[in-house]
Tab-separated table of C-alpha atoms and ligand atoms in Angstrom:
chain	number	residue	atom	x	y	z
P	7	MET	CA	-24.934	21.783	1.940
P	8	LYS	CA	-23.631	24.524	4.182
P	9	TYR	CA	-19.928	23.779	4.183
P	10	SER	CA	-17.678	22.544	1.465
P	11	LEU	CA	-13.995	21.935	0.924
P	12	LEU	CA	-11.552	24.793	0.768
P	13	ARG	CA	-10.290	25.446	-2.734
P	14	GLY	CA	-7.351	23.268	-3.699
P	15	MET	CA	-8.065	20.670	-0.997
P	16	GLN	CA	-9.496	17.177	-1.374
P	17	ASP	CA	-11.302	14.487	0.597
P	18	ILE	CA	-9.806	11.101	-0.168
P	19	PHE	CA	-12.066	8.081	0.307
P	20	SER	CA	-13.676	4.978	-1.275
P	21	GLU	CA	-11.746	3.441	-4.191
P	22	GLN	CA	-9.137	6.224	-4.054
P	23	ILE	CA	-8.147	5.519	-0.469
P	24	TYR	CA	-7.163	1.914	-1.325
P	25	LEU	CA	-4.822	3.260	-3.948
P	26	TRP	CA	-3.297	5.684	-1.454
P	27	GLN	CA	-2.855	2.909	1.092
P	28	TYR	CA	-1.349	0.569	-1.502
P	29	ILE	CA	1.157	3.200	-2.601
P	30	GLU	CA	2.051	4.123	0.962
P	31	GLU	CA	2.512	0.466	1.957
P	32	ASN	CA	4.772	-0.120	-1.046
P	33	ALA	CA	6.734	3.023	-0.310
P	34	ARG	CA	7.331	1.967	3.303
P	35	LYS	CA	8.422	-1.502	2.204
P	36	ILE	CA	10.943	-0.313	-0.339
P	37	LEU	CA	12.254	2.563	1.813
P	38	GLU	CA	12.798	0.248	4.733
P	39	ASN	CA	14.746	-2.097	2.408
P	40	TYR	CA	17.104	0.815	1.859
P	41	ASN	CA	17.254	1.386	5.619
P	42	PHE	CA	15.311	4.654	5.655
P	43	GLN	CA	13.585	5.252	9.012
P	44	GLU	CA	10.301	7.076	9.250
P	45	ILE	CA	10.273	10.534	10.802
P	46	ARG	CA	7.117	12.509	11.589
P	47	THR	CA	7.631	16.210	12.026
P	48	PRO	CA	4.911	18.771	12.856
P	49	ILE	CA	2.868	20.396	10.139
P	50	LEU	CA	3.467	23.779	11.758
P	51	GLU	CA	6.953	25.238	12.048
P	52	ASN	CA	8.476	28.670	12.528
P	53	ALA	CA	7.998	30.458	9.215
P	54	GLU	CA	11.629	31.569	9.386
P	55	LEU	CA	12.742	27.955	8.867
P	56	PHE	CA	11.303	27.970	5.354
P	57	LEU	CA	12.187	31.560	4.507
P	58	ARG	CA	15.853	30.867	5.167
P	59	SER	CA	16.129	27.450	3.549
P	60	ILE	CA	13.827	27.659	0.542
P	61	GLY	CA	14.909	31.244	-0.116
P	62	GLU	CA	13.203	34.630	0.048
P	63	ASP	CA	13.076	35.090	-3.724
P	64	THR	CA	11.419	31.793	-4.554
P	65	ASP	CA	7.778	31.421	-5.611
P	66	ILE	CA	7.078	29.277	-2.559
P	67	VAL	CA	8.224	31.918	-0.091
P	68	GLU	CA	7.114	34.970	-2.060
P	69	LYS	CA	3.606	33.851	-2.908
P	70	GLU	CA	2.649	30.411	-1.686
P	71	MET	CA	3.258	30.058	2.032
P	72	TYR	CA	0.391	29.763	4.473
P	73	ILE	CA	1.691	32.057	7.220
P	74	PHE	CA	-0.134	33.318	10.283
P	75	GLN	CA	0.597	34.676	13.733
P	76	ASP	CA	-0.098	32.509	16.743
P	77	LYS	CA	-1.567	33.867	19.974
P	78	LYS	CA	1.858	35.062	21.100
P	79	GLY	CA	2.445	36.885	17.820
P	80	ARG	CA	4.983	34.358	16.491
P	81	LYS	CA	5.136	33.884	12.740
P	82	ILE	CA	4.076	30.318	12.019
P	83	ALA	CA	3.850	28.503	8.675
P	84	LEU	CA	2.101	25.399	7.437
P	85	ARG	CA	4.986	23.430	5.991
P	86	PRO	CA	5.252	23.836	2.206
P	87	GLU	CA	7.731	20.941	1.979
P	88	GLY	CA	9.494	18.423	4.222
P	89	THR	CA	13.240	18.931	3.848
P	90	ALA	CA	13.604	22.002	6.082
P	91	SER	CA	11.694	20.319	8.921
P	92	VAL	CA	13.783	17.140	8.711
P	93	VAL	CA	16.996	19.185	8.765
P	94	ARG	CA	15.679	21.090	11.786
P	95	ALA	CA	14.911	17.792	13.539
P	96	TYR	CA	18.294	16.335	12.537
P	97	ILE	CA	20.083	19.195	14.273
P	98	GLN	CA	17.700	19.525	17.220
P	99	HIS	CA	18.112	15.838	18.153
P	100	ASN	CA	21.878	15.751	17.484
P	101	PHE	CA	21.543	12.966	14.935
P	102	PHE	CA	24.932	14.031	13.583
P	103	ASN	CA	26.539	12.435	16.653
P	104	SER	CA	25.672	8.967	15.307
P	105	PRO	CA	27.709	7.447	12.510
P	106	PRO	CA	26.452	8.344	9.022
P	107	PRO	CA	24.460	7.739	6.968
P	108	GLN	CA	21.242	8.760	8.689
P	109	LYS	CA	18.327	8.126	6.406
P	110	PHE	CA	14.801	9.396	7.012
P	111	TYR	CA	11.539	9.197	5.156
P	112	TYR	CA	8.200	10.920	5.637
P	113	ILE	CA	4.738	10.675	4.181
P	114	GLY	CA	2.386	13.549	4.800
P	115	PRO	CA	0.569	16.703	3.761
P	116	MET	CA	2.275	19.888	2.572
P	117	PHE	CA	0.623	23.257	1.896
P	118	ARG	CA	1.197	25.794	-0.842
P	119	TYR	CA	-1.191	28.573	-1.748
P	120	GLU	CA	-0.956	27.951	-5.487
P	121	ARG	CA	-3.602	28.383	-8.173
P	122	PRO	CA	-5.269	24.951	-8.198
P	123	GLN	CA	-5.294	23.007	-11.444
P	124	LYS	CA	-4.827	19.414	-12.611
P	125	GLY	CA	-2.037	17.941	-10.490
P	126	ARG	CA	-1.716	21.088	-8.389
P	127	PHE	CA	-3.355	21.440	-5.001
P	128	ARG	CA	-3.089	23.674	-1.963
P	129	GLN	CA	-2.910	20.707	0.336
P	130	PHE	CA	-0.949	17.942	-1.327
P	131	HIS	CA	1.025	14.992	-0.023
P	132	GLN	CA	4.621	13.987	-0.427
P	133	ILE	CA	6.571	10.822	0.123
P	134	GLY	CA	9.981	12.253	0.852
P	135	VAL	CA	13.411	10.924	1.767
P	136	GLU	CA	16.447	12.676	3.209
P	137	CYS	CA	19.877	11.136	3.639
P	138	PHE	CA	22.549	12.793	5.786
P	139	GLY	CA	26.289	12.322	5.994
P	140	VAL	CA	27.271	11.023	2.550
P	141	SER	CA	28.955	13.247	0.000
P	142	SER	CA	29.616	10.499	-2.562
P	143	SER	CA	27.548	10.632	-5.750
P	144	TRP	CA	26.762	6.987	-5.019
P	145	ILE	CA	23.917	8.165	-2.767
P	146	ASP	CA	22.586	10.610	-5.396
P	147	ALA	CA	22.490	7.769	-7.922
P	148	GLU	CA	20.965	5.412	-5.392
P	149	LEU	CA	18.155	7.876	-4.654
P	150	ILE	CA	17.309	8.031	-8.343
P	151	TYR	CA	17.532	4.243	-8.602
P	152	LEU	CA	15.245	3.813	-5.601
P	153	LEU	CA	12.756	6.244	-7.100
P	154	LYS	CA	12.771	4.371	-10.397
P	155	GLN	CA	12.362	1.011	-8.685
P	156	PHE	CA	9.398	2.321	-6.701
P	157	LEU	CA	7.702	3.904	-9.714
P	158	GLU	CA	8.176	0.728	-11.773
P	159	LYS	CA	6.635	-1.311	-8.974
P	160	LEU	CA	3.551	0.873	-9.490
P	161	ASN	CA	3.630	0.147	-13.237
P	162	ILE	CA	4.695	3.681	-14.054
P	163	ASN	CA	7.283	3.442	-16.767
P	164	ASN	CA	6.981	6.311	-19.227
P	165	LEU	CA	8.888	8.835	-17.214
P	166	THR	CA	11.754	11.144	-18.036
P	167	TYR	CA	14.668	11.447	-15.647
P	168	GLU	CA	16.555	14.725	-15.902
P	169	ILE	CA	19.615	15.687	-13.927
P	170	ASN	CA	21.798	18.759	-13.527
P	171	SER	CA	24.509	20.071	-11.258
P	172	LEU	CA	24.168	23.483	-9.606
P	173	GLY	CA	27.754	23.565	-8.376
P	174	CYS	CA	28.780	24.616	-4.895
P	175	LYS	CA	29.560	27.770	-2.944
P	176	SER	CA	32.980	27.960	-4.537
P	177	CYS	CA	31.936	27.769	-8.217
P	178	ARG	CA	28.390	29.090	-8.257
P	179	PRO	CA	29.279	32.746	-7.496
P	180	GLN	CA	31.419	32.823	-10.643
P	181	TYR	CA	28.505	31.502	-12.706
P	182	ARG	CA	26.176	33.963	-11.025
P	183	LYS	CA	28.375	36.833	-12.178
P	184	VAL	CA	28.407	35.564	-15.755
P	185	LEU	CA	24.658	35.028	-15.703
P	186	PHE	CA	24.099	38.464	-14.191
P	187	SER	CA	26.011	40.205	-16.956
P	188	PHE	CA	24.215	38.107	-19.607
P	189	LEU	CA	20.866	39.098	-18.096
P	190	THR	CA	21.770	42.775	-17.792
P	191	ASP	CA	21.163	43.211	-21.529
P	192	LYS	CA	17.918	41.292	-21.398
P	193	VAL	CA	16.361	42.635	-18.230
P	194	GLY	CA	13.984	44.931	-20.165
P	195	GLN	CA	12.398	41.873	-21.808
P	196	LEU	CA	11.851	39.948	-18.576
P	197	CYS	CA	8.592	39.662	-16.597
P	198	ILE	CA	8.060	41.758	-13.441
P	199	ASP	CA	9.010	38.887	-11.113
P	200	CYS	CA	12.226	38.206	-13.015
P	201	LYS	CA	13.158	41.901	-13.070
P	202	ARG	CA	12.965	41.870	-9.281
P	203	ARG	CA	14.757	38.522	-8.900
P	204	PHE	CA	17.500	39.415	-11.339
P	205	ASP	CA	19.272	41.635	-8.796
P	206	LYS	CA	19.063	39.396	-5.772
P	207	ASN	CA	19.107	35.905	-7.191
P	208	PRO	CA	19.607	35.708	-10.970
P	209	LEU	CA	19.505	31.894	-10.975
P	210	ARG	CA	15.798	32.111	-10.166
P	211	VAL	CA	15.251	33.757	-13.535
P	212	LEU	CA	16.198	30.470	-15.219
P	213	ASP	CA	13.270	28.837	-13.487
P	214	CYS	CA	10.669	31.268	-14.853
P	215	LYS	CA	7.788	29.653	-16.746
P	216	VAL	CA	6.678	32.844	-18.571
P	217	PRO	CA	7.115	32.136	-22.335
P	218	SER	CA	8.689	35.530	-23.143
P	219	CYS	CA	11.287	35.001	-20.373
P	220	LYS	CA	12.011	31.514	-21.672
P	221	GLU	CA	12.539	32.980	-25.152
P	222	SER	CA	14.938	35.669	-23.857
P	223	LEU	CA	16.939	33.023	-21.997
P	224	LYS	CA	17.498	30.754	-24.971
P	225	ASN	CA	21.245	31.304	-25.230
P	226	THR	CA	21.919	31.750	-21.579
P	227	PRO	CA	25.306	30.576	-20.251
P	228	LEU	CA	24.945	27.197	-18.551
P	229	ILE	CA	26.117	26.315	-15.065
P	230	VAL	CA	27.585	22.981	-16.146
P	231	ASP	CA	30.258	24.955	-18.033
P	232	PHE	CA	31.317	26.743	-14.857
P	233	LEU	CA	31.613	23.880	-12.365
P	234	CYS	CA	34.771	23.672	-10.269
P	235	GLN	CA	36.896	20.524	-10.571
P	236	ASP	CA	35.289	18.809	-7.546
P	237	CYS	CA	31.746	19.522	-8.708
P	238	LYS	CA	32.605	18.445	-12.247
P	239	GLU	CA	34.004	15.136	-10.975
P	240	HIS	CA	30.987	14.635	-8.733
P	241	PHE	CA	28.637	15.198	-11.664
P	242	ILE	CA	30.619	12.905	-13.962
P	243	SER	CA	30.716	10.153	-11.399
P	244	LEU	CA	26.949	10.508	-10.850
P	245	GLN	CA	26.433	9.961	-14.582
P	246	ARG	CA	28.752	6.956	-14.546
P	247	GLU	CA	26.827	5.430	-11.655
P	248	LEU	CA	23.491	6.004	-13.384
P	249	ASP	CA	24.882	4.348	-16.529
P	250	GLU	CA	26.023	1.383	-14.460
P	251	MET	CA	22.539	1.137	-12.984
P	252	ASN	CA	21.031	1.175	-16.481
P	253	ILE	CA	18.995	4.273	-15.784
P	254	SER	CA	18.300	6.352	-18.861
P	255	TYR	CA	18.438	10.028	-18.089
P	256	THR	CA	19.179	13.308	-19.773
P	257	VAL	CA	21.325	16.143	-18.558
P	258	ASN	CA	19.167	19.255	-18.568
P	259	PRO	CA	21.439	22.184	-17.694
P	260	LYS	CA	18.434	24.474	-17.221
P	261	ILE	CA	17.038	22.707	-14.177
P	262	VAL	CA	17.534	25.005	-11.192
P	263	ARG	CA	14.584	23.819	-9.022
P	264	GLY	CA	12.239	26.124	-7.164
P	265	LEU	CA	14.100	25.992	-3.855
P	266	ASP	CA	17.396	27.700	-3.039
P	267	TYR	CA	19.063	25.119	-0.807
P	268	TYR	CA	20.403	22.831	-3.509
P	269	THR	CA	24.072	22.282	-4.240
P	270	ARG	CA	25.518	20.021	-6.930
P	271	THR	CA	23.025	17.348	-8.018
P	272	VAL	CA	19.435	18.252	-8.816
P	273	PHE	CA	16.956	16.014	-10.599
P	274	GLU	CA	13.371	15.888	-11.776
P	275	VAL	CA	11.180	13.016	-12.866
P	276	THR	CA	8.500	14.123	-15.296
P	277	THR	CA	5.582	12.638	-17.194
P	278	THR	CA	3.613	13.722	-20.241
P	279	MET	CA	0.369	12.593	-18.596
P	280	LEU	CA	-0.161	15.569	-16.304
P	281	GLY	CA	-0.194	18.595	-18.564
P	282	ALA	CA	1.650	21.608	-17.182
P	283	GLN	CA	2.262	20.083	-13.744
P	284	ASN	CA	4.518	17.431	-15.150
P	285	ALA	CA	6.936	16.788	-12.244
P	286	VAL	CA	6.074	13.602	-10.374
P	287	ALA	CA	9.130	13.722	-8.154
P	288	ALA	CA	12.151	15.911	-7.669
P	289	GLY	CA	15.120	16.353	-5.422
P	290	GLY	CA	18.809	16.837	-5.093
P	291	ARG	CA	21.741	17.509	-2.838
P	292	TYR	CA	21.847	20.226	-0.176
P	293	ASP	CA	25.314	20.072	1.345
P	294	ASP	CA	25.133	23.497	3.046
P	295	LEU	CA	21.710	23.394	4.672
P	296	VAL	CA	22.613	21.678	7.963
P	297	GLU	CA	25.328	24.261	8.529
P	298	LEU	CA	23.025	27.114	7.501
P	299	PHE	CA	20.651	26.021	10.274
P	300	GLY	CA	23.469	26.087	12.841
P	301	GLY	CA	24.570	22.433	12.682
P	302	PRO	CA	27.941	21.053	11.614
P	303	SER	CA	28.935	20.842	7.971
P	304	ILE	CA	27.126	17.675	6.874
P	305	PRO	CA	26.351	16.757	3.265
P	306	ALA	CA	22.813	15.639	2.497
P	307	ALA	CA	20.529	14.685	-0.371
P	308	GLY	CA	16.917	13.669	-0.881
P	309	PHE	CA	13.807	13.823	-2.988
P	310	ALA	CA	10.047	14.027	-2.705
P	311	ILE	CA	7.303	12.414	-4.734
P	312	GLY	CA	3.959	14.183	-5.214
P	313	MET	CA	1.310	11.662	-4.149
P	314	GLU	CA	-1.632	13.274	-5.980
P	315	ARG	CA	0.329	13.277	-9.227
P	316	LEU	CA	1.387	9.693	-8.692
P	317	ILE	CA	-2.222	8.671	-8.050
P	318	GLU	CA	-3.363	10.507	-11.160
P	319	ILE	CA	-0.958	8.637	-13.418
P	320	CYS	CA	-1.335	5.174	-11.966
P	321	SER	CA	-5.034	5.043	-11.118
P	322	ASN	CA	-5.927	3.455	-14.462
P	323	SER	CA	-3.106	0.932	-14.580
P	324	LEU	CA	-3.240	-0.293	-10.980
P	325	LEU	CA	-6.147	-2.494	-10.058
P	326	ILE	CA	-6.339	-2.469	-6.300
P	327	LYS	CA	-8.678	-4.817	-4.488
P	328	PRO	CA	-10.927	-2.774	-2.199
P	329	LYS	CA	-10.827	-3.816	1.442
P	330	LYS	CA	-14.098	-5.513	2.397
P	331	PRO	CA	-15.449	-7.455	5.352
P	332	PHE	CA	-14.821	-11.157	4.719
P	333	VAL	CA	-17.703	-12.332	6.869
P	334	TYR	CA	-21.146	-10.926	7.464
P	335	VAL	CA	-22.936	-12.129	10.586
P	336	ALA	CA	-26.715	-12.182	10.108
P	337	TYR	CA	-29.118	-13.138	12.862
P	338	THR	CA	-32.816	-13.659	13.239
P	339	GLY	CA	-34.692	-12.798	16.416
P	340	SER	CA	-33.603	-10.242	19.000
P	341	SER	CA	-32.826	-12.903	21.593
P	342	ILE	CA	-30.019	-13.970	19.293
P	343	GLU	CA	-28.333	-10.567	19.374
P	344	ASN	CA	-25.910	-11.557	22.150
P	345	GLU	CA	-24.944	-14.696	20.270
P	346	ALA	CA	-24.304	-12.553	17.189
P	347	LYS	CA	-22.086	-10.192	19.227
P	348	LYS	CA	-20.095	-13.197	20.502
P	349	VAL	CA	-19.499	-14.523	16.976
P	350	VAL	CA	-18.608	-11.084	15.598
P	351	ASN	CA	-16.054	-10.537	18.381
P	352	LEU	CA	-14.597	-14.005	17.970
P	353	LEU	CA	-14.011	-13.449	14.261
P	354	ARG	CA	-12.547	-9.977	14.690
P	355	ASN	CA	-10.291	-11.213	17.494
P	356	ASN	CA	-9.035	-13.793	15.001
P	357	ASN	CA	-8.213	-10.994	12.521
P	358	ILE	CA	-11.051	-11.797	10.163
P	359	PRO	CA	-12.727	-8.598	8.903
P	360	THR	CA	-16.352	-8.902	9.934
P	361	GLU	CA	-19.520	-6.837	9.645
P	362	THR	CA	-23.021	-7.213	11.041
P	363	ALA	CA	-26.377	-5.367	10.967
P	364	TYR	CA	-26.444	-3.810	14.475
P	365	GLU	CA	-30.250	-3.615	14.239
P	366	LYS	CA	-33.311	-5.811	13.808
P	367	LEU	CA	-33.716	-6.536	10.107
P	368	SER	CA	-35.281	-9.284	8.063
P	369	LEU	CA	-32.918	-12.028	6.941
P	370	LYS	CA	-33.546	-10.942	3.370
P	371	SER	CA	-32.333	-7.395	3.967
P	372	GLN	CA	-29.342	-8.662	5.965
P	373	LEU	CA	-28.360	-10.862	3.019
P	374	ARG	CA	-28.768	-7.874	0.724
P	375	LYS	CA	-26.500	-5.838	2.998
P	376	ALA	CA	-23.952	-8.671	3.066
P	377	ASP	CA	-23.950	-8.654	-0.706
P	378	ARG	CA	-23.619	-4.888	-0.876
P	379	VAL	CA	-20.578	-4.787	1.434
P	380	GLY	CA	-19.000	-7.585	-0.615
P	381	ALA	CA	-18.714	-10.208	2.139
P	382	ASN	CA	-17.495	-13.630	1.001
P	383	ILE	CA	-19.234	-15.590	3.694
P	384	VAL	CA	-22.449	-14.984	5.614
P	385	ILE	CA	-23.040	-16.684	8.934
P	386	ILE	CA	-26.705	-16.993	9.802
P	387	ILE	CA	-27.559	-17.392	13.455
P	388	GLY	CA	-31.089	-18.655	14.129
P	389	GLU	CA	-32.883	-19.869	17.247
P	390	ASP	CA	-33.221	-23.469	16.031
P	391	GLU	CA	-29.556	-23.719	15.142
P	392	ILE	CA	-28.458	-22.267	18.472
P	393	LYS	CA	-30.349	-25.013	20.236
P	394	LYS	CA	-28.270	-27.507	18.219
P	395	SER	CA	-25.074	-25.450	18.759
P	396	VAL	CA	-24.559	-25.017	15.031
P	397	TYR	CA	-24.457	-22.049	12.660
P	398	ILE	CA	-25.448	-21.850	9.040
P	399	TRP	CA	-22.816	-20.522	6.686
P	400	LYS	CA	-23.304	-19.443	3.107
P	401	ASN	CA	-20.574	-18.790	0.572
P	402	MET	CA	-21.728	-15.697	-1.323
P	403	LYS	CA	-19.299	-16.295	-4.166
P	404	ASP	CA	-20.191	-19.881	-5.171
P	405	GLY	CA	-23.560	-20.302	-3.434
P	406	SER	CA	-22.479	-23.308	-1.361
P	407	GLN	CA	-23.757	-23.538	2.185
P	408	GLY	CA	-23.758	-25.789	5.234
P	409	GLU	CA	-23.885	-26.077	9.007
P	410	ALA	CA	-20.958	-26.125	11.406
P	411	SER	CA	-20.069	-25.739	15.059
P	412	LEU	CA	-18.366	-22.505	16.051
P	413	ASN	CA	-14.905	-24.082	16.099
P	414	GLU	CA	-15.397	-25.778	12.738
P	415	LEU	CA	-16.741	-22.551	11.312
P	416	LEU	CA	-13.770	-20.559	12.534
P	417	GLU	CA	-11.402	-23.122	11.033
P	418	LEU	CA	-13.265	-23.120	7.718
P	419	ILE	CA	-13.356	-19.328	7.515
P	420	ARG	CA	-9.731	-18.940	8.479
P	421	ARG	CA	-8.675	-21.407	5.751
P	422	LYS	CA	-10.726	-19.572	3.149
P	423	TYR	CA	-9.525	-16.163	4.321
P	424	ASP	CA	-5.856	-17.205	4.208
P	425	THR	CA	-6.188	-18.450	0.615
P	426	GLU	CA	-7.978	-15.280	-0.571
W	504	HAM	P1	9.341	20.134	-4.908
W	504	HAM	O1	9.843	19.996	-6.297
W	504	HAM	O2	8.903	21.479	-4.487
W	504	HAM	O3	10.512	19.621	-3.979
W	504	HAM	O4	8.170	19.125	-4.651
W	504	HAM	C1	8.324	17.733	-4.890
W	504	HAM	C2	7.107	17.177	-5.589
W	504	HAM	O5	5.913	17.515	-4.862
W	504	HAM	C3	6.856	17.760	-6.972
W	504	HAM	O6	7.648	17.110	-7.942
W	504	HAM	C4	5.385	17.460	-7.161
W	504	HAM	O7	5.194	16.128	-7.585
W	504	HAM	C5	4.829	17.626	-5.765
W	504	HAM	N1	4.175	18.939	-5.619
W	504	HAM	C6	4.753	20.118	-5.370
W	504	HAM	N2	3.827	21.102	-5.295
W	504	HAM	C7	2.633	20.513	-5.490
W	504	HAM	C8	1.266	20.970	-5.517
W	504	HAM	N3	0.951	22.255	-5.295
W	504	HAM	N4	0.284	20.080	-5.765
W	504	HAM	C9	0.572	18.776	-5.970
W	504	HAM	N5	1.829	18.278	-5.938
W	504	HAM	C10	2.845	19.128	-5.700
W	504	HAM	C11	10.447	19.593	-2.615
W	504	HAM	O8	9.447	19.776	-1.987
W	504	HAM	C12	11.750	19.185	-1.978
W	504	HAM	N6	11.567	19.237	-0.518
W	504	HAM	C13	12.186	17.814	-2.435
W	504	HAM	C14	13.441	17.364	-1.793
W	504	HAM	C15	13.562	16.508	-0.747
W	504	HAM	N7	14.661	17.767	-2.123
W	504	HAM	C16	15.545	17.196	-1.336
W	504	HAM	N8	14.887	16.449	-0.490
């Protein structure tokens, strides 16, 4: 084989694709119940869009972006996430002129040049949602509720829901100062990345996964103790709403998330089934991002689910029926080919999944093929039957068989297909 997949990328097919389709169909159904509308944004955007929103000192921007120059020398990026693109679209199409809330969802590939491992890919897929125009913690709670409802629908129950508040532009600078002076004593013990981040964006240090950094940060001051009155009330009311919704969660004051645009609520949904890459979904509020991109001051919140991680944890518990042709049209004799085409078209036009041989084969090998593709019913078209205007049908599941006219056959098949 001359060519193979790029590292960290996957082909998705066979049994796996049914699982993907099932999850996507369920996601669309539930998101549309909550009045989220689908948005499809391009995979390529100006790199600047991500540098400014995700933040220059984040892992994504520092190490993981796929960036290249186009033929005009513009700096282009493969999107590493969906939020920045949706915010760009929200402003570009003046969605803020319509009454809030505006709710969008997207399903699609994202790209991060990370070291591939279980649950971590370079091309991965997210189901994401973004809601604009609501500052109430009601929406934050509702996003978490929606996420839980969706995951439970997929039989995924053993998950941990963690929340935190990162404050806002009025209280976070105060915390930053306190954190900076706490870290000043420890900077010698931090990893190279953290030493560099410490100056520009000390909050990023809290996110570091290096064990020695984690150890040095054990007694770090916590942001929840520095929230302004409004942020405190917002966080308390979020917790009250989650309690009312019977969602069990923990407050983890060390969650800062790997992207800089968050304000107030952040949350992560984790599992023990994925090893180090334990976050199945994550999100939060980003009340300043629309304004940062040149739009009006509009609050917003959202989350994204990692599809590959979701698939990994539900592939054993979800039994999805593979999609198969319901009918197989077999024919004997090449003069019958046109008759076979007519029957195949008739069935497909009646929305009955149908397959045929497309070539001259013995009846025996056509029946073998029908069995292999999992067809429920085989129609056999033979010269003698055509003369009588009847077709033989055979039920591959229970072995019954008979003869019927085309109309009777269609009726019989449709009845069986509808009760499947
Ligand atoms: P994120 O935490 O960077 O947030 O990604 C969300 C989810 O995408 C993760 O929890 C994980 O399941 C999945 N994911 C991330 N990187 C990879 C990877 N390399 N391989 C496989 N799965 C991965 C965001 O992207 C935000 N835009 C979420 C958001 C939406 N916040 C507000 N709105």
